[in-house]
Amino acid sequence: DDLLLNDQVAQEEFRDAQLNALRDSYGENEEEEQHDFENIEHPTPPPDAKIVDNFDVKHNFKVVDPRAEWVPLPRPSQPSVPRIKFVEEVGSRKSSDPYAKNNFNVHASNKLPSDRKVPDTRNPMCRKRKYPEDYPPDLPSTTIIFTFHNEARSTLYRSVRSVLDRSPPELIDEVILIDDASDDPEQGKIVEGMEKVRILRNHEREGLIRSRVRGANAAQSPVLTFLDSHIECNTDWLPPLLEQLHKNYRAVASPTIDVINMDNFRYLGSTSGLRGGFTWSMQFQWETAPLKGKSAIDPIPTPMIAGGLFSITKRWFDESGQYDLDMDVWGGENFEISFRTWMCGGRMDIVPCSRVGHVFRKQHPYSFPGGNGRTYDKNTARTAEVWMDEYKQHFYHARPSAKFAAVGPLEERTELRKRLNCKSFGWYLENVYPELSVPGRDMVGFGQIKQGMQCIDAGAGTLNAKLAVQHCLPQDSDKQEWIFRNDGTIKLQDGHGTNFCVALDKDNHAVLHTCTTDPPMLWTYTESKQIRHRETGLCLTSSKKPQLRAFPCGSTSNENERWAFTK
Ligand code: UD2
Ligand code: MN
């Protein structure tokens, strides 16, 4: 009971604090508050209550806060949009379009106080630990490294301000900004003269990867902390990150990334308990981390970092090979540093008590010299070639265009891997990311299940729908993609989040049922390429096509019982 009461008190405190912070975020005093409140695009939170976060550890219930809206954490923008075209469109738009330059609403940013407060979105348990009392006395200090290309002045300024305002001064040695050849050479002038701030300008565009290395080489602190140039640090964001590195100099620590809405710049708490993962086509994605009985404020080991916001010791950054300097502009470097860190003796965690807001955009606001698809292919192919061993085939299969990327010389990076005596990618998969499904490892086959030009089709694709033998559709069509898993189930992969597997009905028609590993849903792929129902011993045949039915194996012609997978 006591525990429950404490939780309730904590939640109420949390709600009050959040409300106050939200009010504060629109200005210091009442008048200003009113003023700013009315001028901002969508000042009031939506009326319908939404979940802001899962703040409770033991009871696992959710705090519903009517003043904050829950948003699924967006992915960092992906390079699938043709960038060059988009940039040309921007150029032709009227300059009064607040999205034209930055792909976020710069008017909303301009209107906000440059030192606005943000709601404290941390789990209330985080607030019990105070700096410096509850931290090791010798936390290492850090240099903050921002790289930016054409960042909006108000946003850049607020980013730097939030670092200086919300960090213990003794833990910040310097703030280094790398102006990556912004069109206006004075773009960074807005932060010039701020305490501890130093600006370095690239005369040619280097991309964020080489720019960060330039910043790192100029830094002298024991810890480097990289940030994007459109962020706002939350309360006490820094000590929990540094603490991780204090424990282990090979650790990389990432904050939990909150969302600054790109349209109205509202600061939104994001779901906790997420970690970074990826697909074989090398798209970063957020996923729910396995809990493993730990407290909700314990650091969450993550196979991958989003890339932009993290602390790392200078010693480990340098020892482990900084970044791959042959990677251009944007993208892929988070894969490279994540594989490298784990495989070469380090670790990566997302720290729940450290929160930093970030403006997630839908598209890049800058050009990719050479094209964004090509750049992403090159950067990820370099990662695959150096770090992914035989598993790189799955990457090339999922991202065929990367096969043709001009990757450039790799010796330096392969040498580095040897010198550091790094483990294999297989080790990484087994120990760090066992949840990633490996084609061929967890499955008998996948893709279409074919007989010449005929394919097994999910029919209506709904529960109890009868399967059919149909003309094969273009690959990736949602009714003909299957996964035949090692556990014997054949699952429909329709990309809609359904969970249907192949079963037999009373008349031995193949039908869709909700997947279980009960005997009626288990199949064996035989050496003669039959699909045999384990419980009844019957084989799937096309002899009554378009129906897909099961008969005693060998009772219809071999041709009708022989099935092949496309992948
Ligand atoms: C995410 C990361 C980003 C980076 C990227 C993959 C977060 C929150 N962001 O994309 O940091 O790891 O994935 O590469 O995890 N910039 C330059 N020069 C350039 C291009 C960009 O300095 O040529 C700057 C840019 O101004 C920004 C930072 O690099 O401050 C990251 O770029 P972004 O915000 O476009 O990347 P994002 O957040 O989509
Ligand atoms: Mn960013």
Coordinates of C-alpha atoms and ligand atoms in Angstrom, one line a residue:
D1 CA 0.0 0.0 0.0
D2 CA 2.8 2.3 1.0
L3 CA 4.5 1.7 -2.3
L4 CA 1.4 2.4 -4.2
L5 CA 0.8 5.6 -2.3
N6 CA 4.4 6.7 -3.0
D7 CA 3.8 6.0 -6.6
Q8 CA 0.7 8.1 -6.6
V9 CA 2.4 11.0 -4.9
A10 CA 5.3 10.7 -7.3
Q11 CA 2.9 10.8 -10.2
E12 CA 1.1 13.8 -9.0
E13 CA 4.3 15.6 -8.3
F14 CA 5.4 14.6 -11.8
R15 CA 2.2 16.0 -13.4
D16 CA 2.5 19.2 -11.5
A17 CA 6.1 19.6 -12.4
Q18 CA 5.3 18.9 -16.0
L19 CA 2.5 21.4 -16.1
N20 CA 4.7 24.0 -14.5
A21 CA 7.5 23.3 -16.9
L22 CA 5.1 23.4 -19.8
R23 CA 3.9 26.8 -18.7
D24 CA 7.4 27.9 -18.1
S25 CA 8.3 26.8 -21.6
Y26 CA 6.3 29.7 -22.9
G27 CA 8.0 32.4 -21.0
E28 CA 9.3 33.5 -17.6
N29 CA 6.6 35.8 -16.2
E30 CA 2.9 35.8 -16.6
E31 CA 2.6 38.5 -19.2
E32 CA 5.2 37.1 -21.4
E33 CA 3.6 33.8 -21.0
Q34 CA 0.3 35.0 -22.2
H35 CA 1.9 36.8 -25.1
D36 CA 4.0 33.9 -26.3
F37 CA 1.2 31.5 -25.6
E38 CA -1.1 33.2 -28.1
N39 CA 1.5 33.7 -30.7
I40 CA 2.6 30.2 -31.0
E41 CA 1.0 28.0 -33.5
H42 CA -0.6 25.3 -31.4
P43 CA -0.1 26.5 -27.9
T44 CA -2.5 24.2 -26.0
P45 CA -1.9 20.5 -25.8
P46 CA -4.7 18.4 -27.5
P47 CA -7.7 18.0 -25.3
D48 CA -7.7 14.2 -25.4
A49 CA -5.6 12.6 -22.8
K50 CA -2.8 10.6 -24.2
I51 CA -0.2 8.4 -22.6
V52 CA 3.0 10.3 -22.1
D53 CA 5.2 7.5 -20.7
N54 CA 5.4 4.4 -18.7
F55 CA 6.9 5.8 -15.6
D56 CA 6.4 3.0 -13.2
V57 CA 8.8 0.2 -12.7
K58 CA 7.1 -2.5 -10.7
H59 CA 3.5 -2.1 -11.5
N60 CA 4.0 -1.3 -15.1
F61 CA 1.1 1.0 -15.3
K62 CA 1.0 4.1 -17.4
V63 CA 0.7 7.7 -16.4
V64 CA -1.9 9.5 -18.4
D65 CA -1.2 13.1 -18.6
P66 CA -3.7 15.3 -20.4
R67 CA -1.2 18.0 -20.9
A68 CA 1.3 16.0 -22.8
E69 CA 0.7 14.0 -25.9
W70 CA 2.4 10.7 -26.5
V71 CA 4.2 10.4 -29.8
P72 CA 5.9 7.4 -31.2
L73 CA 9.5 8.3 -31.6
P74 CA 10.1 9.1 -35.2
R75 CA 13.0 7.5 -37.0
P76 CA 15.8 9.8 -38.0
S77 CA 15.1 10.8 -41.5
Q78 CA 15.9 8.2 -44.1
P79 CA 17.5 8.9 -47.4
S80 CA 14.8 7.3 -49.6
V81 CA 13.4 10.7 -50.6
P82 CA 15.2 12.2 -53.6
R83 CA 17.1 15.0 -51.9
I84 CA 18.4 17.0 -54.8
K85 CA 15.0 17.4 -56.2
F86 CA 13.6 18.5 -52.9
V87 CA 16.3 21.1 -52.4
E88 CA 15.5 22.6 -55.8
E89 CA 11.9 22.8 -54.7
V90 CA 12.9 24.7 -51.6
G91 CA 14.8 27.1 -53.6
S92 CA 11.9 27.9 -55.8
R93 CA 9.5 28.5 -52.8
K94 CA 8.8 31.9 -51.4
S95 CA 11.3 32.8 -48.7
S96 CA 8.4 33.5 -46.3
D97 CA 7.8 29.7 -46.1
P98 CA 8.9 28.9 -42.6
Y99 CA 9.9 25.4 -43.7
A100 CA 11.9 26.4 -46.7
K101 CA 15.4 26.5 -45.3
N102 CA 15.3 24.0 -42.4
N103 CA 12.4 21.6 -43.1
F104 CA 11.0 22.6 -39.7
N105 CA 8.9 25.6 -38.8
V106 CA 11.5 28.2 -38.1
H107 CA 8.9 30.8 -37.2
A108 CA 7.9 28.5 -34.3
S109 CA 11.5 28.4 -33.2
N110 CA 12.0 32.1 -33.6
K111 CA 9.0 32.9 -31.4
L112 CA 10.2 30.8 -28.4
P113 CA 12.3 32.3 -25.7
S114 CA 15.8 31.3 -26.5
D115 CA 16.2 29.9 -23.0
R116 CA 12.7 28.4 -22.6
K117 CA 12.2 25.7 -20.0
V118 CA 11.2 22.3 -21.0
P119 CA 9.0 19.8 -19.1
D120 CA 11.0 17.5 -17.0
T121 CA 10.1 14.3 -18.8
R122 CA 12.2 11.9 -16.7
N123 CA 10.9 9.1 -14.6
P124 CA 10.3 10.6 -11.1
M125 CA 12.7 8.2 -9.7
C126 CA 15.5 10.0 -11.5
R127 CA 14.8 13.1 -9.6
K128 CA 15.8 11.5 -6.3
R129 CA 19.4 11.3 -7.4
K130 CA 21.0 14.7 -7.0
Y131 CA 24.2 16.0 -8.4
P132 CA 26.9 16.2 -7.0
E133 CA 25.9 14.3 -3.8
D134 CA 24.7 11.1 -5.3
Y135 CA 27.4 10.8 -8.0
P136 CA 31.0 9.7 -7.9
P137 CA 33.1 12.7 -6.8
D138 CA 35.4 12.5 -9.8
L139 CA 33.1 12.5 -12.8
P140 CA 35.0 13.3 -15.9
S141 CA 34.3 16.6 -17.6
T142 CA 33.3 16.9 -21.3
T143 CA 33.6 19.0 -24.4
I144 CA 30.4 19.4 -26.3
I145 CA 30.7 19.0 -30.0
F146 CA 28.0 20.4 -32.3
T147 CA 28.3 20.2 -36.1
F148 CA 25.9 22.2 -38.2
H149 CA 25.2 23.1 -41.8
N150 CA 22.9 26.0 -42.3
E151 CA 21.2 25.5 -38.9
A152 CA 18.5 28.1 -38.1
R153 CA 20.0 30.7 -35.8
S154 CA 17.4 30.6 -33.1
T155 CA 17.5 26.8 -33.0
L156 CA 21.3 26.7 -32.9
Y157 CA 21.4 29.3 -30.2
R158 CA 18.8 27.5 -28.0
S159 CA 20.7 24.3 -28.4
V160 CA 23.9 25.8 -27.0
R161 CA 22.0 27.7 -24.4
S162 CA 20.3 24.6 -23.1
V163 CA 23.7 22.9 -22.7
L164 CA 25.1 25.8 -20.7
D165 CA 22.0 26.3 -18.6
R166 CA 21.3 22.7 -17.7
S167 CA 24.7 21.3 -17.1
P168 CA 26.9 21.7 -14.0
P169 CA 29.5 24.2 -15.1
E170 CA 32.4 22.3 -13.8
L171 CA 31.5 19.4 -16.1
I172 CA 31.6 21.4 -19.3
D173 CA 35.1 22.4 -20.4
E174 CA 34.2 23.8 -23.8
V175 CA 31.5 23.9 -26.5
I176 CA 33.0 23.4 -29.9
L177 CA 30.9 24.2 -32.9
I178 CA 31.9 23.0 -36.4
D179 CA 30.3 25.1 -39.0
D180 CA 30.3 22.7 -41.9
A181 CA 30.5 25.3 -44.7
S182 CA 27.1 26.9 -44.1
D183 CA 26.2 29.1 -47.0
D184 CA 26.4 32.1 -44.8
P185 CA 29.9 32.3 -43.3
E186 CA 28.4 34.1 -40.3
Q187 CA 25.8 31.5 -39.6
G188 CA 27.5 30.7 -36.3
K189 CA 28.0 34.2 -35.2
I190 CA 24.9 34.1 -33.1
V191 CA 26.7 32.0 -30.5
E192 CA 30.1 33.7 -30.8
G193 CA 31.3 35.1 -27.5
M194 CA 29.1 32.9 -25.4
E195 CA 31.0 31.4 -22.5
K196 CA 33.2 28.4 -23.3
V197 CA 32.1 28.5 -27.0
R198 CA 34.6 28.0 -29.8
I199 CA 33.6 27.9 -33.5
L200 CA 35.6 26.2 -36.2
R201 CA 34.5 26.6 -39.8
N202 CA 35.1 24.1 -42.6
H203 CA 35.8 25.9 -45.9
E204 CA 34.4 23.0 -47.8
R205 CA 31.5 20.8 -46.9
E206 CA 32.9 17.7 -45.1
G207 CA 29.7 16.2 -43.9
L208 CA 28.8 15.5 -40.3
I209 CA 31.2 12.6 -39.9
R210 CA 34.5 14.3 -40.8
S211 CA 33.2 17.4 -39.0
R212 CA 32.7 15.6 -35.8
V213 CA 36.2 14.2 -36.0
R214 CA 37.6 17.7 -36.5
G215 CA 35.8 18.7 -33.4
A216 CA 37.0 15.7 -31.5
N217 CA 40.6 16.4 -32.4
A218 CA 40.3 20.0 -31.2
A219 CA 38.9 18.9 -27.9
Q220 CA 40.9 18.3 -24.8
S221 CA 38.5 16.9 -22.3
P222 CA 38.4 13.3 -21.1
V223 CA 34.9 13.0 -22.5
L224 CA 33.4 14.0 -25.9
T225 CA 29.7 14.7 -26.1
F226 CA 28.2 14.9 -29.6
L227 CA 24.9 16.7 -30.2
D228 CA 22.8 17.7 -33.2
S229 CA 22.3 21.5 -33.7
H230 CA 18.6 21.4 -33.0
I231 CA 18.3 20.0 -29.6
E232 CA 17.4 21.0 -26.0
C233 CA 18.9 19.3 -23.0
N234 CA 16.6 18.4 -20.2
T235 CA 17.1 18.7 -16.5
D236 CA 20.3 17.1 -15.2
W237 CA 20.9 15.4 -18.5
L238 CA 24.7 15.2 -18.2
P239 CA 25.8 13.5 -15.0
P240 CA 24.0 10.2 -15.7
L241 CA 25.8 10.0 -19.1
L242 CA 29.2 10.8 -17.6
E243 CA 28.6 8.3 -14.9
Q244 CA 28.4 5.5 -17.4
L245 CA 31.9 6.4 -18.8
H246 CA 33.2 6.8 -15.3
K247 CA 32.4 3.1 -14.7
N248 CA 33.8 1.9 -18.0
Y249 CA 36.0 4.0 -20.3
R250 CA 34.9 1.9 -23.3
A251 CA 31.2 2.7 -22.7
V252 CA 29.2 4.8 -25.1
A253 CA 26.2 6.5 -23.4
S254 CA 23.2 7.9 -25.3
P255 CA 20.4 10.0 -23.7
T256 CA 16.8 9.1 -24.2
I257 CA 15.7 11.2 -27.1
D258 CA 12.6 13.3 -26.6
V259 CA 10.7 15.0 -29.4
I260 CA 10.6 18.7 -30.3
N261 CA 7.7 18.9 -32.6
M262 CA 8.9 20.2 -36.0
D263 CA 5.7 22.2 -36.6
N264 CA 5.2 24.0 -33.3
F265 CA 8.4 23.2 -31.3
R266 CA 6.5 21.7 -28.4
Y267 CA 8.7 19.6 -26.3
L268 CA 7.2 16.1 -25.9
G269 CA 8.4 13.2 -23.7
S270 CA 8.9 10.1 -25.6
T271 CA 8.2 6.5 -24.6
S272 CA 10.8 5.1 -22.3
G273 CA 12.2 1.6 -22.5
L274 CA 13.2 1.8 -26.1
R275 CA 16.5 0.8 -27.7
G276 CA 18.0 1.1 -31.1
G277 CA 17.8 -1.7 -33.6
F278 CA 17.9 -2.1 -37.4
T279 CA 16.8 -4.0 -40.4
W280 CA 19.0 -5.8 -42.9
S281 CA 18.6 -2.9 -45.3
M282 CA 20.3 -0.8 -42.7
Q283 CA 17.5 1.3 -41.6
F284 CA 17.7 2.3 -38.0
Q285 CA 14.5 1.6 -35.9
W286 CA 13.3 2.0 -32.4
E287 CA 12.2 -1.2 -30.6
T288 CA 11.0 -2.2 -27.2
A289 CA 14.0 -3.4 -25.1
P290 CA 13.7 -6.7 -23.3
L291 CA 13.1 -5.8 -19.7
K292 CA 15.0 -8.6 -18.0
G293 CA 13.8 -7.7 -14.5
K294 CA 15.7 -4.5 -14.3
S295 CA 14.5 -1.2 -13.0
A296 CA 13.1 1.3 -15.5
I297 CA 15.8 3.8 -14.8
D298 CA 18.7 1.4 -15.4
P299 CA 20.7 2.0 -18.5
I300 CA 19.4 0.0 -21.5
P301 CA 22.0 -1.9 -23.5
T302 CA 21.3 -1.0 -27.1
P303 CA 22.6 -2.8 -30.2
M304 CA 22.6 0.5 -32.1
I305 CA 22.5 4.2 -31.4
A306 CA 20.4 6.7 -33.3
G307 CA 23.7 8.4 -33.9
G308 CA 23.5 12.1 -33.1
L309 CA 23.5 12.3 -29.3
F310 CA 26.1 10.5 -27.2
S311 CA 29.0 10.7 -24.8
I312 CA 32.2 8.8 -25.3
T313 CA 35.6 9.0 -23.6
K314 CA 38.2 10.7 -25.8
R315 CA 40.5 7.8 -25.0
W316 CA 38.1 5.2 -26.4
F317 CA 37.0 7.4 -29.3
D318 CA 40.6 7.7 -30.4
E319 CA 41.6 4.1 -29.5
S320 CA 38.7 2.6 -31.3
G321 CA 39.1 4.4 -34.5
Q322 CA 37.0 7.6 -34.2
Y323 CA 34.9 7.4 -37.4
D324 CA 35.5 6.2 -40.9
L325 CA 36.7 9.3 -42.6
D326 CA 35.8 8.1 -46.0
M327 CA 32.1 8.3 -45.2
D328 CA 30.4 11.4 -46.6
V329 CA 27.7 13.9 -45.6
W330 CA 25.2 11.9 -43.5
G331 CA 24.2 8.3 -42.6
G332 CA 25.7 4.9 -41.8
E333 CA 28.2 6.2 -39.3
N334 CA 26.0 5.1 -36.4
F335 CA 26.1 1.5 -37.8
E336 CA 29.8 1.6 -38.0
I337 CA 30.4 3.0 -34.6
S338 CA 27.9 0.6 -33.0
F339 CA 29.3 -2.6 -34.6
R340 CA 32.8 -1.4 -33.8
T341 CA 32.1 -0.5 -30.2
W342 CA 30.5 -3.8 -29.4
M343 CA 32.7 -6.0 -31.4
C344 CA 35.9 -4.4 -30.1
G345 CA 35.3 -4.6 -26.4
G346 CA 33.1 -1.6 -25.7
R347 CA 29.4 -1.3 -24.9
M348 CA 26.5 1.0 -25.6
D349 CA 23.6 2.1 -23.5
I350 CA 20.6 4.4 -23.6
V351 CA 20.4 6.2 -20.2
P352 CA 16.7 6.7 -19.1
C353 CA 17.5 9.5 -16.6
S354 CA 19.2 11.6 -19.3
R355 CA 16.8 13.2 -21.7
V356 CA 17.5 15.5 -24.6
G357 CA 14.9 16.8 -27.0
H358 CA 15.6 16.7 -30.8
V359 CA 13.8 18.1 -33.8
F360 CA 13.0 15.1 -36.0
R361 CA 12.5 16.1 -39.6
K362 CA 10.9 14.3 -42.4
Q363 CA 13.5 15.2 -45.0
H364 CA 17.1 16.5 -45.1
P365 CA 17.2 20.3 -45.5
Y366 CA 20.6 20.1 -47.3
S367 CA 22.0 18.7 -50.4
F368 CA 24.0 15.6 -50.8
P369 CA 26.9 16.2 -53.1
G370 CA 26.7 13.1 -55.2
G371 CA 23.1 12.2 -54.3
N372 CA 21.7 11.0 -51.0
G373 CA 20.9 7.4 -52.1
R374 CA 24.4 7.0 -53.4
T375 CA 25.9 8.4 -50.2
Y376 CA 23.9 6.2 -48.0
D377 CA 24.8 3.2 -50.1
K378 CA 28.4 4.0 -49.9
N379 CA 28.5 4.6 -46.2
T380 CA 26.5 1.5 -45.3
A381 CA 28.5 -0.6 -47.8
R382 CA 31.7 0.5 -46.2
T383 CA 30.3 -0.6 -42.9
A384 CA 29.2 -4.0 -44.3
E385 CA 32.5 -4.7 -46.0
V386 CA 34.6 -4.0 -42.9
W387 CA 32.3 -5.3 -40.1
M388 CA 29.6 -7.7 -41.2
D389 CA 31.7 -10.7 -42.4
E390 CA 29.6 -13.2 -44.3
Y391 CA 26.4 -11.5 -43.0
K392 CA 27.0 -8.7 -45.5
Q393 CA 25.2 -10.8 -48.1
H394 CA 21.9 -10.2 -46.2
F395 CA 22.5 -6.5 -46.4
Y396 CA 23.2 -6.6 -50.1
H397 CA 20.1 -8.7 -50.6
A398 CA 18.0 -6.2 -48.7
R399 CA 19.7 -3.1 -50.3
P400 CA 20.7 -4.2 -53.8
S401 CA 21.7 -0.7 -54.9
A402 CA 24.6 -0.9 -52.4
K403 CA 26.2 -3.6 -54.5
F404 CA 27.1 -0.9 -57.0
A405 CA 28.4 1.7 -54.5
A406 CA 31.9 3.0 -55.1
V407 CA 33.0 2.1 -51.6
G408 CA 36.6 3.4 -51.9
P409 CA 39.7 2.0 -50.1
L410 CA 39.0 -0.1 -47.0
E411 CA 42.4 -1.3 -45.9
E412 CA 42.7 1.3 -43.1
R413 CA 39.5 0.1 -41.5
T414 CA 40.1 -3.6 -41.9
E415 CA 43.6 -3.1 -40.4
L416 CA 42.0 -1.3 -37.5
R417 CA 39.7 -4.2 -36.9
K418 CA 42.6 -6.6 -36.9
R419 CA 44.7 -4.3 -34.6
L420 CA 41.9 -4.0 -32.1
N421 CA 41.4 -7.8 -32.2
C422 CA 37.7 -7.4 -32.6
K423 CA 35.1 -10.2 -32.4
S424 CA 33.1 -11.4 -35.3
F425 CA 29.8 -10.1 -36.5
G426 CA 28.3 -13.5 -35.6
W427 CA 29.4 -12.9 -32.1
Y428 CA 27.7 -9.5 -32.1
L429 CA 24.4 -11.1 -33.4
E430 CA 24.5 -13.8 -30.9
N431 CA 25.4 -11.7 -27.8
V432 CA 24.2 -8.2 -28.5
Y433 CA 21.3 -8.6 -30.9
P434 CA 20.0 -12.1 -30.7
E435 CA 16.5 -10.8 -31.5
L436 CA 17.5 -9.8 -35.1
S437 CA 16.1 -12.5 -37.4
V438 CA 18.8 -13.8 -39.7
P439 CA 17.6 -15.0 -43.1
G440 CA 18.4 -18.7 -43.3
R441 CA 19.2 -19.1 -39.7
D442 CA 15.8 -18.9 -38.1
M443 CA 14.0 -20.1 -41.2
V444 CA 13.7 -22.8 -43.7
G445 CA 13.0 -20.3 -46.4
F446 CA 11.1 -17.1 -47.1
G447 CA 9.7 -15.0 -49.9
Q448 CA 7.2 -16.5 -52.3
I449 CA 6.4 -20.2 -52.2
K450 CA 6.4 -21.2 -55.9
Q451 CA 5.6 -23.8 -58.4
G452 CA 6.7 -22.5 -61.8
M453 CA 4.7 -19.3 -62.3
Q454 CA 2.2 -20.2 -59.6
C455 CA 2.5 -19.0 -56.0
I456 CA 0.8 -19.8 -52.6
D457 CA -1.5 -16.8 -52.0
A458 CA -3.1 -15.7 -48.8
G459 CA -6.5 -15.1 -50.4
A460 CA -8.5 -12.6 -48.4
G461 CA -5.5 -12.4 -45.9
T462 CA -7.9 -12.5 -42.9
L463 CA -8.5 -15.0 -40.2
N464 CA -9.7 -18.4 -41.5
A465 CA -9.2 -17.2 -45.1
K466 CA -8.6 -20.1 -47.5
L467 CA -5.2 -20.1 -49.2
A468 CA -5.0 -20.4 -53.0
V469 CA -2.6 -21.2 -55.8
Q470 CA -2.4 -18.1 -57.9
H471 CA -0.4 -16.5 -60.6
C472 CA 2.8 -15.1 -58.9
L473 CA 2.6 -11.3 -58.3
P474 CA 5.5 -9.0 -58.3
Q475 CA 7.8 -9.7 -55.3
D476 CA 7.0 -8.1 -52.0
S477 CA 3.2 -8.2 -52.7
D478 CA 1.6 -8.6 -49.3
K479 CA -0.4 -11.8 -50.0
Q480 CA 2.4 -14.0 -51.3
E481 CA 5.3 -13.3 -48.9
W482 CA 5.9 -16.1 -46.4
I483 CA 8.4 -17.1 -43.8
F484 CA 8.8 -20.8 -43.1
R485 CA 10.4 -20.8 -39.7
N486 CA 12.6 -23.4 -38.0
D487 CA 9.9 -24.0 -35.5
G488 CA 7.7 -25.4 -38.3
T489 CA 5.3 -22.6 -38.7
I490 CA 4.6 -20.9 -42.1
K491 CA 3.8 -17.3 -41.4
L492 CA 2.3 -14.7 -43.7
Q493 CA 4.6 -11.6 -44.0
D494 CA 2.1 -9.0 -45.2
G495 CA 3.8 -6.0 -43.5
H496 CA 0.5 -5.1 -41.8
G497 CA 1.5 -6.5 -38.4
T498 CA -0.8 -9.5 -38.7
N499 CA 0.1 -12.8 -37.1
F500 CA -1.3 -15.5 -39.4
C501 CA 0.1 -18.9 -40.1
V502 CA -0.8 -21.8 -42.4
A503 CA -3.1 -24.5 -40.8
L504 CA -5.4 -27.2 -42.2
D505 CA -9.2 -27.0 -41.9
K506 CA -11.5 -30.1 -41.5
D507 CA -11.5 -30.6 -45.3
N508 CA -7.8 -30.3 -45.5
H509 CA -7.9 -26.9 -47.1
A510 CA -4.9 -24.7 -46.2
V511 CA -6.2 -21.8 -44.1
L512 CA -4.9 -18.9 -42.1
H513 CA -5.0 -19.2 -38.3
T514 CA -3.4 -17.1 -35.6
C515 CA 0.1 -18.4 -35.2
T516 CA 0.9 -20.8 -32.4
T517 CA 3.3 -23.7 -32.3
D518 CA 0.5 -26.2 -31.7
P519 CA 0.8 -29.4 -33.7
P520 CA -2.0 -28.5 -36.3
M521 CA 0.2 -25.5 -37.4
L522 CA 3.5 -27.3 -37.8
W523 CA 5.0 -28.3 -41.1
T524 CA 8.2 -30.0 -42.4
Y525 CA 9.9 -29.0 -45.7
T526 CA 11.1 -32.4 -47.0
E527 CA 14.2 -33.2 -49.0
S528 CA 12.0 -33.7 -52.1
K529 CA 10.6 -30.2 -51.4
Q530 CA 7.2 -31.2 -50.2
I531 CA 5.5 -29.3 -47.5
R532 CA 4.3 -32.0 -45.1
H533 CA 1.8 -31.4 -42.3
R534 CA 3.4 -32.9 -39.2
E535 CA 0.2 -33.9 -37.4
T536 CA -1.5 -35.7 -40.3
G537 CA 1.4 -36.5 -42.5
L538 CA -0.4 -34.9 -45.5
C539 CA 1.4 -32.9 -48.2
L540 CA 0.3 -29.5 -49.7
T541 CA -0.6 -30.0 -53.3
S542 CA -1.8 -27.8 -56.2
S543 CA -3.7 -30.6 -57.9
K544 CA -7.0 -29.0 -57.2
K545 CA -5.9 -25.5 -58.0
P546 CA -6.8 -22.7 -57.4
Q547 CA -7.5 -24.5 -54.1
L548 CA -4.5 -25.3 -52.0
R549 CA -5.2 -28.6 -50.2
A550 CA -3.4 -31.4 -48.5
F551 CA -3.5 -35.1 -49.6
P552 CA -1.4 -38.1 -48.7
C553 CA 2.1 -37.4 -49.8
G554 CA 2.9 -39.0 -53.2
S555 CA -0.8 -39.5 -54.1
T556 CA -0.7 -36.6 -56.6
S557 CA 2.0 -35.9 -59.1
N558 CA 5.5 -34.9 -57.9
E559 CA 5.2 -31.6 -59.7
N560 CA 2.1 -30.6 -57.8
E561 CA 3.7 -31.3 -54.4
R562 CA 7.1 -29.7 -55.1
W563 CA 7.5 -26.1 -53.7
A564 CA 10.4 -23.7 -53.9
F565 CA 11.2 -20.5 -51.9
T566 CA 12.3 -17.4 -53.7
K567 CA 14.7 -16.4 -50.9
Ligands
UD2_1 C1 20.4 11.0 -37.3 C2 21.2 11.5 -36.1 C3 22.4 12.3 -36.7 C4 23.3 11.4 -37.5 C5 22.4 10.7 -38.6 C6 23.1 9.7 -39.4 C7 20.0 11.8 -34.1 C8 19.1 12.6 -33.3 N1 20.4 12.3 -35.2 O1 19.9 11.9 -38.2 O2 23.2 12.9 -35.7 O3 23.9 10.4 -36.7 O4 21.3 10.1 -38.0 O5 24.2 10.2 -40.0 O6 20.3 10.7 -33.7 N2 25.3 18.2 -40.6 C9 26.6 18.7 -40.9 N3 27.0 18.5 -42.2 C10 26.3 17.9 -43.2 C11 25.0 17.4 -42.8 C12 24.6 17.5 -41.5 O7 27.2 19.3 -40.1 O8 26.7 17.8 -44.3 C13 24.8 18.4 -39.2 C14 23.4 18.9 -39.1 O9 23.3 20.3 -39.1 C15 23.0 18.3 -37.7 C16 23.8 17.0 -37.7 O10 24.8 17.1 -38.6 O11 23.3 19.1 -36.7 C17 22.9 15.8 -38.0 O12 22.2 15.9 -39.2 P1 20.6 15.8 -39.2 O13 20.0 16.5 -38.1 O14 20.1 16.1 -40.6 O15 20.5 14.2 -39.0 P2 19.2 13.4 -38.4 O16 18.8 13.9 -37.1 O17 18.2 13.2 -39.4
MN2 MN 19.1 16.0 -36.3

